[in-house]
Structure formats: C-alpha cells, structure tokens
mmCIF file of C-alpha atoms and ligand atoms in Angstrom:
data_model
loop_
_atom_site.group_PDB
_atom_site.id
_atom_site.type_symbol
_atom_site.label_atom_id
_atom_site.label_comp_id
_atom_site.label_asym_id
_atom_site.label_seq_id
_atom_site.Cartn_x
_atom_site.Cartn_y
_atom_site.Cartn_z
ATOM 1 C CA UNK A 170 29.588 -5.894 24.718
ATOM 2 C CA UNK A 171 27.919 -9.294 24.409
ATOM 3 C CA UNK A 172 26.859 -11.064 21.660
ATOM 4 C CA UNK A 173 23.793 -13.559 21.835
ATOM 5 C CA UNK A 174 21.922 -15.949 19.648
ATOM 6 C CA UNK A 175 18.925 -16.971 21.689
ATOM 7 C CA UNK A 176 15.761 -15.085 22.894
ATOM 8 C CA UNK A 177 15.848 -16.478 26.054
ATOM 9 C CA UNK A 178 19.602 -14.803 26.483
ATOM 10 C CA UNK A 179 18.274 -11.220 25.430
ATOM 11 C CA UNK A 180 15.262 -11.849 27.794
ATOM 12 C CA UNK A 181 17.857 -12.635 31.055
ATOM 13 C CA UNK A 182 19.744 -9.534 30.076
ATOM 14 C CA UNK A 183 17.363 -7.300 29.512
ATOM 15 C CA UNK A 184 15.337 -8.260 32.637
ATOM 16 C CA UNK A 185 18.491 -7.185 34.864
ATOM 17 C CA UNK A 186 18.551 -3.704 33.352
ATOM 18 C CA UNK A 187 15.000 -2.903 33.812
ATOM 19 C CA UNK A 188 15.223 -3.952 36.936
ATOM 20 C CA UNK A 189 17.813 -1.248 37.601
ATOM 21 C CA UNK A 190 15.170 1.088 35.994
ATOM 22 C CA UNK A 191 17.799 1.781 32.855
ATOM 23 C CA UNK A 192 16.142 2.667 29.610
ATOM 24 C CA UNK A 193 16.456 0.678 26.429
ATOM 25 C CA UNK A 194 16.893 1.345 23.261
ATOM 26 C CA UNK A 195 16.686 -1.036 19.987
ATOM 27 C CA UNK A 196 18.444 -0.329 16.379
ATOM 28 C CA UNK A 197 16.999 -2.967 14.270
ATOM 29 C CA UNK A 198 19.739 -3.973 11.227
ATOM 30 C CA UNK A 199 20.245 -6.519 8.517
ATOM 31 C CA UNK A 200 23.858 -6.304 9.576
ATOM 32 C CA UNK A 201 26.982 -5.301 7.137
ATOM 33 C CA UNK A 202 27.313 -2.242 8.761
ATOM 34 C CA UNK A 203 27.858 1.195 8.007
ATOM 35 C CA UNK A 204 27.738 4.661 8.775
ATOM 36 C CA UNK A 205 24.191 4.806 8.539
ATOM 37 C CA UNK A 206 23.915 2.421 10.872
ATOM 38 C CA UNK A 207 26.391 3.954 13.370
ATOM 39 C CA UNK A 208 24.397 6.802 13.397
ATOM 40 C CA UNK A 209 21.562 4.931 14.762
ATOM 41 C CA UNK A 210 23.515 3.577 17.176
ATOM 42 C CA UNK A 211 24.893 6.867 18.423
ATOM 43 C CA UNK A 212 21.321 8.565 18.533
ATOM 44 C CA UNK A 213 20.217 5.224 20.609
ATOM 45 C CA UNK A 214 23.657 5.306 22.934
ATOM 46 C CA UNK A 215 22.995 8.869 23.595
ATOM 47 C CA UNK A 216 19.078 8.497 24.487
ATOM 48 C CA UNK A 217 19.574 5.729 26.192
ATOM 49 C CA UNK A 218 21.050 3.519 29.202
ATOM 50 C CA UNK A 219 21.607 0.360 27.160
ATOM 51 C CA UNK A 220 21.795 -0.355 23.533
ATOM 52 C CA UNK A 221 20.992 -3.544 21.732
ATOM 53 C CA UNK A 222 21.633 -4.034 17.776
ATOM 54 C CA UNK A 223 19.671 -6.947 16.424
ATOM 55 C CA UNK A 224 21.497 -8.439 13.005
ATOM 56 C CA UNK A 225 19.362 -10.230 11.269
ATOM 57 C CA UNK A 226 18.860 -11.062 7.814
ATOM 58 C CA UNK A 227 14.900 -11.292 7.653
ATOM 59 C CA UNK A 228 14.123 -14.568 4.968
ATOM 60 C CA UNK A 229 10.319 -13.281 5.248
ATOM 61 C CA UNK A 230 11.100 -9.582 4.012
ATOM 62 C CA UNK A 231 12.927 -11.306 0.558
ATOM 63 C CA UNK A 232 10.626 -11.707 -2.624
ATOM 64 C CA UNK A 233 11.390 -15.375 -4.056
ATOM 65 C CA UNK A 234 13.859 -13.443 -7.109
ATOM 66 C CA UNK A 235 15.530 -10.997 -4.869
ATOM 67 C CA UNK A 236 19.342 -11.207 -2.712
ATOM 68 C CA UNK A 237 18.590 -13.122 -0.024
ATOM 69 C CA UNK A 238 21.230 -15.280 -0.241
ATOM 70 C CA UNK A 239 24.042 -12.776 -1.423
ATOM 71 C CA UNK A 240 23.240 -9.646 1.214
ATOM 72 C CA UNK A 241 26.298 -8.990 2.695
ATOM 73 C CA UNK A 242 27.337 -10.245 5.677
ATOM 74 C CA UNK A 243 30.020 -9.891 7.881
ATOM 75 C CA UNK A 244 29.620 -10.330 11.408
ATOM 76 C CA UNK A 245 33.542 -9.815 12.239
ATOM 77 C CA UNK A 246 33.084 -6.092 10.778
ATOM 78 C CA UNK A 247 30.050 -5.501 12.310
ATOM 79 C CA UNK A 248 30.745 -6.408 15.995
ATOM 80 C CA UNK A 249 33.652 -3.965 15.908
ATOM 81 C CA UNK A 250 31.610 -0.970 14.385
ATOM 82 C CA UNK A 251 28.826 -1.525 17.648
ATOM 83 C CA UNK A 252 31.934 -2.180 19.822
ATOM 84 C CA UNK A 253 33.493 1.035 18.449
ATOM 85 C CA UNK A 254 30.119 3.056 19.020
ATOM 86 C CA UNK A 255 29.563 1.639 22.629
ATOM 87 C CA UNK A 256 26.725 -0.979 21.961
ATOM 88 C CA UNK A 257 25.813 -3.081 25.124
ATOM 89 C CA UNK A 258 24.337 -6.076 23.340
ATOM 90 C CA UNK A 259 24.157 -7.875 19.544
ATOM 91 C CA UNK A 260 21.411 -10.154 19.279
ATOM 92 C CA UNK A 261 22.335 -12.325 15.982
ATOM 93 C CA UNK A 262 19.788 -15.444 15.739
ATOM 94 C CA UNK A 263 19.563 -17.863 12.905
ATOM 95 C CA UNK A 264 16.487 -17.629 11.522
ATOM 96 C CA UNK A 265 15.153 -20.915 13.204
ATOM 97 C CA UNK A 266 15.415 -18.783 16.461
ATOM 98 C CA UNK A 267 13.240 -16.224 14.830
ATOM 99 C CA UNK A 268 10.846 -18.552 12.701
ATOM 100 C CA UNK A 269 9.772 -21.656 15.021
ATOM 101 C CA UNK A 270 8.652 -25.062 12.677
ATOM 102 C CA UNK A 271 5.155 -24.274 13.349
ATOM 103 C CA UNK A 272 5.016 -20.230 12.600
ATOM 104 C CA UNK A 273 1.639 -19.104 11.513
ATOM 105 C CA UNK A 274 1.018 -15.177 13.090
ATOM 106 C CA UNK A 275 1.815 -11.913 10.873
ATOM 107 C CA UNK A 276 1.681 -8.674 11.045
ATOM 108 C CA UNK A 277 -0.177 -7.037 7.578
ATOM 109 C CA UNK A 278 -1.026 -3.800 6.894
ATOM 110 C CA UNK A 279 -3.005 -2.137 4.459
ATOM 111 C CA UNK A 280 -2.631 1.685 2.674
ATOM 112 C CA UNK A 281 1.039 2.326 3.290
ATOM 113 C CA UNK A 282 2.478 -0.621 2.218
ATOM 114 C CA UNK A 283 0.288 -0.661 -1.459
ATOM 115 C CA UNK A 284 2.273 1.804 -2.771
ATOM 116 C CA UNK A 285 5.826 2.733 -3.724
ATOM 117 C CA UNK A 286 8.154 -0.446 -2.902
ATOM 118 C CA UNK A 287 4.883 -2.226 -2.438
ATOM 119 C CA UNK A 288 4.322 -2.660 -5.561
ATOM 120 C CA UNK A 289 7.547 -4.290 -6.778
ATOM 121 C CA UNK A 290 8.051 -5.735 -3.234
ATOM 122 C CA UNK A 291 4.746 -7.264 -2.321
ATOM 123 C CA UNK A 292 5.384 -9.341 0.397
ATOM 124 C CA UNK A 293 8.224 -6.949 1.624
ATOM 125 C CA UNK A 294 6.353 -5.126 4.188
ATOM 126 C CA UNK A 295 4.628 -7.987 5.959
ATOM 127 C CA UNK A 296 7.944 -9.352 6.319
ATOM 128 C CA UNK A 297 9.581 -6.166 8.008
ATOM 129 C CA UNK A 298 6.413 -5.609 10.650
ATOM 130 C CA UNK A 299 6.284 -9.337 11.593
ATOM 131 C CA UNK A 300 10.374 -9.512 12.214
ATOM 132 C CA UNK A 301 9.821 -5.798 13.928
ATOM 133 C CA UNK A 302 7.497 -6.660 16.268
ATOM 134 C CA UNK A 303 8.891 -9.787 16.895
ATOM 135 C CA UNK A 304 12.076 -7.783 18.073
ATOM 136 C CA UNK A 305 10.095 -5.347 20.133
ATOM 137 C CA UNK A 306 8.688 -8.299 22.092
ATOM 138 C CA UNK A 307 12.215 -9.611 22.211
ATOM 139 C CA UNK A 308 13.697 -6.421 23.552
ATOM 140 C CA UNK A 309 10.916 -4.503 24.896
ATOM 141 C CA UNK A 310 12.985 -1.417 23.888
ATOM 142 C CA UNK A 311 11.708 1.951 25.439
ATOM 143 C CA UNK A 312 12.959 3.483 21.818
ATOM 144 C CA UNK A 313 13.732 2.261 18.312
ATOM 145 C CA UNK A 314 15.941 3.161 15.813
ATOM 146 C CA UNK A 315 15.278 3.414 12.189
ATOM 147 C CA UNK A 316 16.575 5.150 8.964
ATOM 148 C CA UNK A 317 15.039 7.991 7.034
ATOM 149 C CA UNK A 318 16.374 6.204 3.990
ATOM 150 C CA UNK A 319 13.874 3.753 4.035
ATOM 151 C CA UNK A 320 11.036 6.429 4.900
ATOM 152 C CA UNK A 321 8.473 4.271 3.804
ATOM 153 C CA UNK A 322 9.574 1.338 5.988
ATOM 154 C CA UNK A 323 9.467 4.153 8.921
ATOM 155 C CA UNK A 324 6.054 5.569 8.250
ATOM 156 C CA UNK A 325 4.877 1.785 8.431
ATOM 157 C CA UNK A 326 6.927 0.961 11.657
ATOM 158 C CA UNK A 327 5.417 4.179 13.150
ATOM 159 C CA UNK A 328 1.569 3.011 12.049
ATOM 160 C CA UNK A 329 2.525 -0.560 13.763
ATOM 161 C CA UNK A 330 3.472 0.751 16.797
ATOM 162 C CA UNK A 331 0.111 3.583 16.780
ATOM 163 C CA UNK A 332 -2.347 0.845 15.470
ATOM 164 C CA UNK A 333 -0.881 -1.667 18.235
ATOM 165 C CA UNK A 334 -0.206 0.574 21.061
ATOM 166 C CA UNK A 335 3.155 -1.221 21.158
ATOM 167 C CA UNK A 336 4.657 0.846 24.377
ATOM 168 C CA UNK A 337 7.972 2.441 22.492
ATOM 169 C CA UNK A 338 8.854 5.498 20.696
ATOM 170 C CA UNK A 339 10.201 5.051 17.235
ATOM 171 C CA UNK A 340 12.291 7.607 16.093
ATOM 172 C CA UNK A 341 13.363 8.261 12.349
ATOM 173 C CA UNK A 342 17.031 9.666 11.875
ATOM 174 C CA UNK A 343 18.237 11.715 8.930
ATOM 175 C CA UNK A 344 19.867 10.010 5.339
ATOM 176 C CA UNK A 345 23.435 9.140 5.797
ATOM 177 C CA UNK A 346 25.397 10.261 1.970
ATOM 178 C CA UNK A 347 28.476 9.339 0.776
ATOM 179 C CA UNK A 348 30.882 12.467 -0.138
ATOM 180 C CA UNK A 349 29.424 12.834 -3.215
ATOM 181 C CA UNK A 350 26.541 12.668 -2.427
ATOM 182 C CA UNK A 351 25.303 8.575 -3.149
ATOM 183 C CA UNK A 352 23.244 7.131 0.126
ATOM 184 C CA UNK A 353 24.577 4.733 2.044
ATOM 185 C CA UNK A 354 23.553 1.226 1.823
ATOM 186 C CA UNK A 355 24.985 -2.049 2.368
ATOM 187 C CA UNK A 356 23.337 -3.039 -0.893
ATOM 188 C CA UNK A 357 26.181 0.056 -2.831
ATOM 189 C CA UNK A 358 28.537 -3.234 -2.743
ATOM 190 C CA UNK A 359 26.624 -4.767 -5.540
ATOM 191 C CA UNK A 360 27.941 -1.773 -7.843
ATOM 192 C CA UNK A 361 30.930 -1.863 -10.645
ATOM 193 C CA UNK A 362 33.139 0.863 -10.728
ATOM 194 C CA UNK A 363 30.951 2.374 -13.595
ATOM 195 C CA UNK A 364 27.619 1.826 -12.034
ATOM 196 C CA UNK A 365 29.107 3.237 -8.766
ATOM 197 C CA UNK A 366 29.432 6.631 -10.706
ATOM 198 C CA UNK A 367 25.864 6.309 -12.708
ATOM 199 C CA UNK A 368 24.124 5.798 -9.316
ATOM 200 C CA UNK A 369 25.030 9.358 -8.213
ATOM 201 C CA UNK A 370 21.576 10.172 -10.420
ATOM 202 C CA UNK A 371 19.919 9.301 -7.668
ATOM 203 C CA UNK A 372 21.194 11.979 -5.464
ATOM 204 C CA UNK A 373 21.400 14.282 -7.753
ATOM 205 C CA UNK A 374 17.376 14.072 -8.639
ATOM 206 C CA UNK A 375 16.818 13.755 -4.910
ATOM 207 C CA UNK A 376 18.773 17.573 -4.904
ATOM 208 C CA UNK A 377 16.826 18.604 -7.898
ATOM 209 C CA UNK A 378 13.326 17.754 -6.852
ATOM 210 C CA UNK A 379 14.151 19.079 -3.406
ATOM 211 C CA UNK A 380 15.315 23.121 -4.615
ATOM 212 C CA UNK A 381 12.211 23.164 -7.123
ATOM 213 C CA UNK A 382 9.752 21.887 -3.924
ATOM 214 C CA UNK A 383 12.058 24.081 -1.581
ATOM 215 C CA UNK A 384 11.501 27.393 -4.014
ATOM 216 C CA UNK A 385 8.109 26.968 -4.208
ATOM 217 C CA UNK A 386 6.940 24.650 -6.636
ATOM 218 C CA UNK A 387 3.922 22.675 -5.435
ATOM 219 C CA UNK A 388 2.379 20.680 -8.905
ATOM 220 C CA UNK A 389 4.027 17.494 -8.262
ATOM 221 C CA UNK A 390 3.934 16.597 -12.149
ATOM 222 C CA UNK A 391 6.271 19.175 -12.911
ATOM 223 C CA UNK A 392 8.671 17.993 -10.184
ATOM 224 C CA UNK A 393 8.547 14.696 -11.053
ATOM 225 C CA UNK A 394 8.948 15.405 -14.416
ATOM 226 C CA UNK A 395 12.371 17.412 -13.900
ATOM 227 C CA UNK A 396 13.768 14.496 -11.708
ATOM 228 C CA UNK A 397 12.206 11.900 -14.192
ATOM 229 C CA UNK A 398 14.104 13.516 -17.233
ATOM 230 C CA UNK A 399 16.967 13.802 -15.511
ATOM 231 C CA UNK A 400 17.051 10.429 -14.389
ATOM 232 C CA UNK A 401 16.498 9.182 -17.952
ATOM 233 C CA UNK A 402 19.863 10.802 -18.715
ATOM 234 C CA UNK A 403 21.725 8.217 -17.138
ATOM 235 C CA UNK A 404 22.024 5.219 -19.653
ATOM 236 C CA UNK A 405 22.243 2.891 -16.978
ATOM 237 C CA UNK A 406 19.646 3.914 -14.682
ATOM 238 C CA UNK A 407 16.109 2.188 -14.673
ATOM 239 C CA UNK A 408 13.524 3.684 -12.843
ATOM 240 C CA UNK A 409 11.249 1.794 -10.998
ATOM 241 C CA UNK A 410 9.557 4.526 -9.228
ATOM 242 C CA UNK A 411 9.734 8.129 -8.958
ATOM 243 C CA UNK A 412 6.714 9.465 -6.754
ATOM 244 C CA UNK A 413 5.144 12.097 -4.349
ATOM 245 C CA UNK A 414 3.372 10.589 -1.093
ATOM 246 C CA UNK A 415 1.932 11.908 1.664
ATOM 247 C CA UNK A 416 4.370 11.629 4.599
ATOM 248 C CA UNK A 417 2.049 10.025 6.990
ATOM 249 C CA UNK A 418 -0.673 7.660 4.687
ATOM 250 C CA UNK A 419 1.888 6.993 2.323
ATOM 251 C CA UNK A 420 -0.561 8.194 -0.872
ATOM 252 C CA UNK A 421 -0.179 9.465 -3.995
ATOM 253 C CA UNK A 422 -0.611 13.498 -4.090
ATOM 254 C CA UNK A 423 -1.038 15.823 -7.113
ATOM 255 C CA UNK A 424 -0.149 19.356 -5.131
ATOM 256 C CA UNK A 425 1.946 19.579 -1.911
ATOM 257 C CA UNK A 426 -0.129 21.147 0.788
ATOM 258 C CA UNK A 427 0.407 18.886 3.538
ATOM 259 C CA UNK A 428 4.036 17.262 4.298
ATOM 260 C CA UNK A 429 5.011 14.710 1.782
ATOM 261 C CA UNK A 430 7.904 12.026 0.965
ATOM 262 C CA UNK A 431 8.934 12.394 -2.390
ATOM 263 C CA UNK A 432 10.597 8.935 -2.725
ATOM 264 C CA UNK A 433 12.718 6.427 -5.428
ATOM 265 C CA UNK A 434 13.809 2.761 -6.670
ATOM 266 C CA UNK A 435 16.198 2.995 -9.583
ATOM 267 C CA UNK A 436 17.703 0.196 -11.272
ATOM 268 C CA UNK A 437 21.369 1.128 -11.864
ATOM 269 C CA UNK A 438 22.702 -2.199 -13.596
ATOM 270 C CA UNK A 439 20.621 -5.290 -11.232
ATOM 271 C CA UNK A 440 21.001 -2.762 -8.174
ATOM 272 C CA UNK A 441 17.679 -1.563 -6.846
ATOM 273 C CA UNK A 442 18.462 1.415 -5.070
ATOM 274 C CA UNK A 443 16.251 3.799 -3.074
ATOM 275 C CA UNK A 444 16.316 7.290 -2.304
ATOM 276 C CA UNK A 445 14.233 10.380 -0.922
ATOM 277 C CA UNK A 446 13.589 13.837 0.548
ATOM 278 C CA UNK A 447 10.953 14.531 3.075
ATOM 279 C CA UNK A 448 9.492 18.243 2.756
ATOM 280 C CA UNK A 449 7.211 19.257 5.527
ATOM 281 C CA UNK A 450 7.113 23.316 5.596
ATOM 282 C CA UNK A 451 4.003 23.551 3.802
HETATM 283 O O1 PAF B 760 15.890 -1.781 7.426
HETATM 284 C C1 PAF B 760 16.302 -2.933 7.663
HETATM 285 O O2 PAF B 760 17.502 -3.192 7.713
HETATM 286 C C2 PAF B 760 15.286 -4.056 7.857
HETATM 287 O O3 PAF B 760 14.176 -3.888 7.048
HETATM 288 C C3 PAF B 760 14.865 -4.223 9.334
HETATM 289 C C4 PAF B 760 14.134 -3.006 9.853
HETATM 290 C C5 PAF B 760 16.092 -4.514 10.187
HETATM 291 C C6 PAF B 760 13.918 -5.422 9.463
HETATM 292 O O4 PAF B 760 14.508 -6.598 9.036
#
C-alpha cells in the first residue's frame, strides 16, 4: 500500500492500472477511521481491482463555528485499518494540494441540500460536492464509496454524478452501529461517559420510528411525534431535526407513499449527531 500527497502521484498510479484495464474504486473519508469506514473499503476491495482511500479533512465543508480544527485525526491508525483491509493507495493532501491560491469553481446544488442539515449547515453541501468531484477527477474511480449514515450527503453525491454525467457508479452501503446500538462516527469521540449513554436516544428513535413505519403507519406526524417525544426524554439531548424526506428529492412529505429517509441531528451535550432509516416498500 502506498501513501501519496500530490495529485500528480495519484494521476501516475492510477494511469498504470487503467492501462492494465483494472477497475477502480474510490472511498472518500475525513480520515480517523472506523468500522464504518472499513466497510466501505471491503465493499470497494471486493468490487474492485484497486482501491484508493482519500483522507482528507475538507476546510470548505466546515461552517466558520463548527470542529474543523479538533476532528480527529490520526493518520498512524488509519493507514493500518486500509493496510489491514487490503487498500492499494491513501491519497492524504494538505489542503493547499486540494485548494490552489487562486480557487474560484464550485459545485452548488439546489433542492436537496435546502433541507435537513442544510439548514444548520449552509455551506456544508457545497463544500462536500466541490471536494467530491474534485476527487473523482483525481481518481477517475469506476465506483465510489459512501455511507448510508450520511443519506443525505449520498442522495446529493448521487444527483452530482446524474446532473454531471460524471462516468462512475456511486454506491450507498448500509449504517454501521455500535453493540448497542449508537452509529458509528468518528465525531462519538467528542462524548463523556454520560453523554456516551444519552446518545443511545438516537438509535433507539431511529428503531421506534422504523417498527411504527414498518407496521404500517404512513401519517408522518404521528411518527415523528413518537420519536420526537421520545427524544425529549433524554435530558441531554437537543434536537435539531427530526424529519421525513423523500429518498430521492430530499423533501419534506406528510404521508409515505413513495420511499422516504426519515432522518436526524441531535445535540447530545455540543455533539451534533446524525442518524436515520431509509424505508422504501411502499
Ligand atoms: O463523509 C465524509 O467523510 C465527507 O463528507 C466526504 C464525503 C469525505 C467529503 O469530504
């Protein structure tokens, strides 16, 4: 496994194995791995000839208040996890690789990013798509990587790549959960002992919403009403949002006839945490 900190070095490499005709794929990170991530990585190794893992903590995707300078890093740890899971190549820039003096060109989008983290994240989104497609430029990965657990962040990548006939496949995999139940995130760090055990409100909403949805309940105000109460029980949980969307536009719904993402951000103590189910059986 090699790790590089230019372009120019993932362009030589990757150049060699497409010219041996071996697929690529991409799983995007913010590094401080985990096992979310290494399931990426496995559903990448296993689709794929070669495997790149980009760490890279995006400035452009932080809001001016939020953790940009205390996310969690740990390159040491990280390099071992890909090594252990049979990643080919780590591309790790500093962000003057990635953002040039004189950097002017984003990527926007409308309708799914207005909504959900949108709204408490504003610049969020056009900070993900610019660094994303950046990478698929980089790479030119014939598949990409991404977590269910930020399903909003994967309906958007999947509308980039649609509205820009970008030539990849982006493929979402399936919410990695602690034993009891918490998702994972680099960001559970942040959390005391005590907040640690308050945040399992998310999960347990998440398993609420999902039986009253999954036995037949389609008025989304009496869903999000159960998972809103029960959320409230939890003296330090905040919400920020607790909402129904359409899976695809990312839109608020009042019945579930079509598939939807039934998506979170609770405060537990500073932590913003997200969680969701998907429900698509209609
Ligand atoms: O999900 C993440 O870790 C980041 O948003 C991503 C996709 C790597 C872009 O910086």
């Amino acid at each position: 496994m090699k790790i590089v900190k230019t372009i120019k070095e993932v362009r030589e490499i990757v150049k060699l194995w497409k010219k041996e005709n071996l697929s690529v794929g991409l799983v995007p990170t913010m590094g401080y791995l985990h096992e979310g991530h290494a399931s990426l990585i496995d559903a990448s190794v296993s689709g794929n000839d070669k495997t790149v893992v980009s760490i890279f903590v995006n400035p452009m995707q932080f809001g001016a208040n939020e953790d940009l300078d205390s996310y969690p890093r740990d390159l040491n740890h990280d390099s071992k996890l890909c090594e252990e899971h049979h990643v080919d190549l780590i591309f790790n820039p500093e962000p003057s690789e990635m953002y040039g003096k004189d950097f002017y060109t984003y990527v926007n989008m409308n309708v799914l990013t207005e909504d959900l983290c949108g709204i408490t994240r504003p610049i969020h989104f056009k900070g993900v798509c610019t660094v994303v497609a950046k990478l698929f430029n980089i790479v030119q990965p014939d598949n990409a990587y991404f977590g269910q657990k930020d399903a909003q962040q994967l309906a958007i990548i999947k509308q980039m790549v649609q509205d820009l006939n970008m030539p990849l496949e982006v493929h979402g995999c399936p919410i990695v959960r602690e034993i009891d139940g918490l998702a994972k995130s680099s960001r559970n760090t942040y959390l005391s002992t005590e907040e640690r055990q308050s945040a399992l409100i998310l999960s347990k909403a998440i398993t609420l919403g999902q039986s009253l949805v999954e036995n037949g309940e389609r008025d989304c105000s009496k869903v999000l009403t159960s998972m809103i109460d029960l959320i409230s029980s939890e003296p330090l949980a905040k919400i920020d949002y607790v909402k129904i969307v359409d899976l695809k536009t990312i839109q608020p719904v009042n019945t579930i006839e079509k598939p939807i993402l039934c998506a979170m951000a609770v405060y537990i103590g500073k932590t913003r945490l997200i969680d969701n189910f998907i429900f698509e059986e209609v």
